[in-house]
Amino acid sequence: MANLYLINELAEKLNIPPSTLLEWEKEKLFKPAGYTEDSTPYFTEEIFKECNLIVNLKNMGYNSSEVLKIIKNVGLPKEIVNIKQTKPKKKIINCWRACRKNKSFTPHN
């Protein structure tokens, strides 16, 4: 059986506050895998990996709207490659190019 996490558990595993995850969910950076009978959202290991990539992108200086553009245009990469910090307008293009070059991206629906 796959590991399932509640939002507090996912936040603890990512070392970020649960409020950050709630904000990202509202911004449509990710969504829960499903809901329990009492409407509590739950998350899978795959979502943990996606959120971990979002954390890494945020740590690289991307804001939520930039991360959302990356997700919509090319999907989240399977791993974060070292991308030299550039001007904000060039960051998304450089990430996209790096992901395409390394073929380390997965389309996100």
PDB file of C-alpha atoms in Angstrom:
ATOM      1  CA  MET A   1       0.000   0.000   0.000  1.00  0.00           C
ATOM      2  CA  ALA A   2       1.236   3.474  -0.885  1.00  0.00           C
ATOM      3  CA  ASN A   3       2.119   5.954   1.829  1.00  0.00           C
ATOM      4  CA  LEU A   4      -0.679   8.429   2.464  1.00  0.00           C
ATOM      5  CA  TYR A   5      -0.219  11.674   4.346  1.00  0.00           C
ATOM      6  CA  LEU A   6      -2.486  14.235   5.959  1.00  0.00           C
ATOM      7  CA  ILE A   7      -1.535  17.862   5.390  1.00  0.00           C
ATOM      8  CA  ASN A   8       0.286  18.199   8.728  1.00  0.00           C
ATOM      9  CA  GLU A   9       2.303  15.054   8.020  1.00  0.00           C
ATOM     10  CA  LEU A  10       3.164  16.224   4.514  1.00  0.00           C
ATOM     11  CA  ALA A  11       4.211  19.642   5.832  1.00  0.00           C
ATOM     12  CA  GLU A  12       6.405  18.030   8.494  1.00  0.00           C
ATOM     13  CA  LYS A  13       8.033  15.761   5.914  1.00  0.00           C
ATOM     14  CA  LEU A  14       8.732  18.816   3.690  1.00  0.00           C
ATOM     15  CA  ASN A  15       9.862  20.910   6.675  1.00  0.00           C
ATOM     16  CA  ILE A  16       7.427  23.725   5.852  1.00  0.00           C
ATOM     17  CA  PRO A  17       4.341  25.038   7.671  1.00  0.00           C
ATOM     18  CA  PRO A  18       0.959  23.485   6.790  1.00  0.00           C
ATOM     19  CA  SER A  19      -0.265  27.002   5.936  1.00  0.00           C
ATOM     20  CA  THR A  20       2.243  27.089   3.059  1.00  0.00           C
ATOM     21  CA  LEU A  21       0.765  23.911   1.602  1.00  0.00           C
ATOM     22  CA  LEU A  22      -2.753  25.310   1.960  1.00  0.00           C
ATOM     23  CA  GLU A  23      -1.640  28.467   0.142  1.00  0.00           C
ATOM     24  CA  TRP A  24      -0.026  26.414  -2.656  1.00  0.00           C
ATOM     25  CA  GLU A  25      -3.171  24.320  -2.990  1.00  0.00           C
ATOM     26  CA  LYS A  26      -5.248  27.513  -3.386  1.00  0.00           C
ATOM     27  CA  GLU A  27      -2.759  28.719  -5.999  1.00  0.00           C
ATOM     28  CA  LYS A  28      -3.232  25.386  -7.826  1.00  0.00           C
ATOM     29  CA  LEU A  29       0.434  24.372  -7.577  1.00  0.00           C
ATOM     30  CA  PHE A  30      -0.743  20.902  -6.543  1.00  0.00           C
ATOM     31  CA  LYS A  31      -3.907  19.166  -5.414  1.00  0.00           C
ATOM     32  CA  PRO A  32      -4.727  16.381  -2.949  1.00  0.00           C
ATOM     33  CA  ALA A  33      -4.857  12.800  -4.163  1.00  0.00           C
ATOM     34  CA  GLY A  34      -8.340  12.564  -2.678  1.00  0.00           C
ATOM     35  CA  TYR A  35     -10.489  13.119   0.365  1.00  0.00           C
ATOM     36  CA  THR A  36     -11.558  10.939   3.260  1.00  0.00           C
ATOM     37  CA  GLU A  37     -15.219  10.383   4.117  1.00  0.00           C
ATOM     38  CA  ASP A  38     -15.095  13.432   6.394  1.00  0.00           C
ATOM     39  CA  SER A  39     -13.632  15.596   3.566  1.00  0.00           C
ATOM     40  CA  THR A  40     -10.080  15.608   4.939  1.00  0.00           C
ATOM     41  CA  PRO A  41      -7.570  15.871   2.073  1.00  0.00           C
ATOM     42  CA  TYR A  42      -4.853  13.233   1.791  1.00  0.00           C
ATOM     43  CA  PHE A  43      -1.650  13.133  -0.199  1.00  0.00           C
ATOM     44  CA  THR A  44       0.484  10.405  -1.767  1.00  0.00           C
ATOM     45  CA  GLU A  45       4.226   9.882  -2.019  1.00  0.00           C
ATOM     46  CA  GLU A  46       4.047  11.201  -5.599  1.00  0.00           C
ATOM     47  CA  ILE A  47       2.494  14.440  -4.358  1.00  0.00           C
ATOM     48  CA  PHE A  48       5.223  14.647  -1.707  1.00  0.00           C
ATOM     49  CA  LYS A  49       7.814  14.449  -4.513  1.00  0.00           C
ATOM     50  CA  GLU A  50       5.997  17.158  -6.493  1.00  0.00           C
ATOM     51  CA  CYS A  51       5.812  19.410  -3.438  1.00  0.00           C
ATOM     52  CA  ASN A  52       9.487  18.791  -2.728  1.00  0.00           C
ATOM     53  CA  LEU A  53      10.287  20.015  -6.243  1.00  0.00           C
ATOM     54  CA  ILE A  54       8.112  23.073  -5.635  1.00  0.00           C
ATOM     55  CA  VAL A  55      10.053  23.725  -2.413  1.00  0.00           C
ATOM     56  CA  ASN A  56      13.297  23.521  -4.398  1.00  0.00           C
ATOM     57  CA  LEU A  57      12.004  25.889  -7.087  1.00  0.00           C
ATOM     58  CA  LYS A  58      10.858  28.330  -4.399  1.00  0.00           C
ATOM     59  CA  ASN A  59      14.300  28.093  -2.743  1.00  0.00           C
ATOM     60  CA  MET A  60      15.854  28.936  -6.134  1.00  0.00           C
ATOM     61  CA  GLY A  61      13.881  32.184  -6.139  1.00  0.00           C
ATOM     62  CA  TYR A  62      10.801  31.363  -8.208  1.00  0.00           C
ATOM     63  CA  ASN A  63       7.535  32.839  -6.989  1.00  0.00           C
ATOM     64  CA  SER A  64       4.220  30.966  -7.125  1.00  0.00           C
ATOM     65  CA  SER A  65       3.116  32.418 -10.455  1.00  0.00           C
ATOM     66  CA  GLU A  66       6.439  31.405 -12.037  1.00  0.00           C
ATOM     67  CA  VAL A  67       6.170  27.891 -10.596  1.00  0.00           C
ATOM     68  CA  LEU A  68       2.607  27.637 -11.926  1.00  0.00           C
ATOM     69  CA  LYS A  69       3.821  28.664 -15.403  1.00  0.00           C
ATOM     70  CA  ILE A  70       6.503  25.964 -15.261  1.00  0.00           C
ATOM     71  CA  ILE A  71       3.928  23.353 -14.208  1.00  0.00           C
ATOM     72  CA  LYS A  72       1.475  24.374 -16.942  1.00  0.00           C
ATOM     73  CA  ASN A  73       4.039  24.731 -19.738  1.00  0.00           C
ATOM     74  CA  VAL A  74       6.439  21.829 -19.176  1.00  0.00           C
ATOM     75  CA  GLY A  75       5.446  20.097 -15.956  1.00  0.00           C
ATOM     76  CA  LEU A  76       7.625  19.594 -12.940  1.00  0.00           C
ATOM     77  CA  PRO A  77      11.061  18.159 -13.642  1.00  0.00           C
ATOM     78  CA  LYS A  78      11.863  14.764 -12.137  1.00  0.00           C
ATOM     79  CA  GLU A  79      14.775  16.453 -10.421  1.00  0.00           C
ATOM     80  CA  ILE A  80      16.083  19.967 -10.071  1.00  0.00           C
ATOM     81  CA  VAL A  81      19.157  20.656 -12.152  1.00  0.00           C
ATOM     82  CA  ASN A  82      21.589  23.399 -11.205  1.00  0.00           C
ATOM     83  CA  ILE A  83      20.352  26.527 -12.906  1.00  0.00           C
ATOM     84  CA  LYS A  84      22.411  29.684 -12.573  1.00  0.00           C
ATOM     85  CA  GLN A  85      20.402  32.531 -11.069  1.00  0.00           C
ATOM     86  CA  THR A  86      19.368  34.880 -13.856  1.00  0.00           C
ATOM     87  CA  LYS A  87      17.021  37.782 -14.300  1.00  0.00           C
ATOM     88  CA  PRO A  88      13.431  36.836 -13.319  1.00  0.00           C
ATOM     89  CA  LYS A  89      12.090  36.940 -16.898  1.00  0.00           C
ATOM     90  CA  LYS A  90      14.719  34.450 -18.029  1.00  0.00           C
ATOM     91  CA  LYS A  91      14.340  31.990 -15.135  1.00  0.00           C
ATOM     92  CA  ILE A  92      11.336  30.114 -16.527  1.00  0.00           C
ATOM     93  CA  ILE A  93      12.858  29.810 -19.984  1.00  0.00           C
ATOM     94  CA  ASN A  94      16.162  28.566 -18.546  1.00  0.00           C
ATOM     95  CA  CYS A  95      14.388  25.998 -16.378  1.00  0.00           C
ATOM     96  CA  TRP A  96      12.345  24.835 -19.342  1.00  0.00           C
ATOM     97  CA  ARG A  97      15.476  24.533 -21.516  1.00  0.00           C
ATOM     98  CA  ALA A  98      17.379  22.657 -18.814  1.00  0.00           C
ATOM     99  CA  CYS A  99      14.481  20.244 -18.304  1.00  0.00           C
ATOM    100  CA  ARG A 100      14.092  19.665 -22.055  1.00  0.00           C
ATOM    101  CA  LYS A 101      17.831  19.217 -22.577  1.00  0.00           C
ATOM    102  CA  ASN A 102      18.084  16.657 -19.776  1.00  0.00           C
ATOM    103  CA  LYS A 103      14.737  15.098 -20.683  1.00  0.00           C
ATOM    104  CA  SER A 104      13.980  15.133 -16.986  1.00  0.00           C
ATOM    105  CA  PHE A 105      10.478  16.473 -17.026  1.00  0.00           C
ATOM    106  CA  THR A 106       7.099  14.872 -16.737  1.00  0.00           C
ATOM    107  CA  PRO A 107       4.045  16.597 -18.215  1.00  0.00           C
ATOM    108  CA  HIS A 108       1.605  17.634 -15.503  1.00  0.00           C
ATOM    109  CA  ASN A 109      -2.122  17.658 -16.256  1.00  0.00           C
TER     110      ASN A 109
END
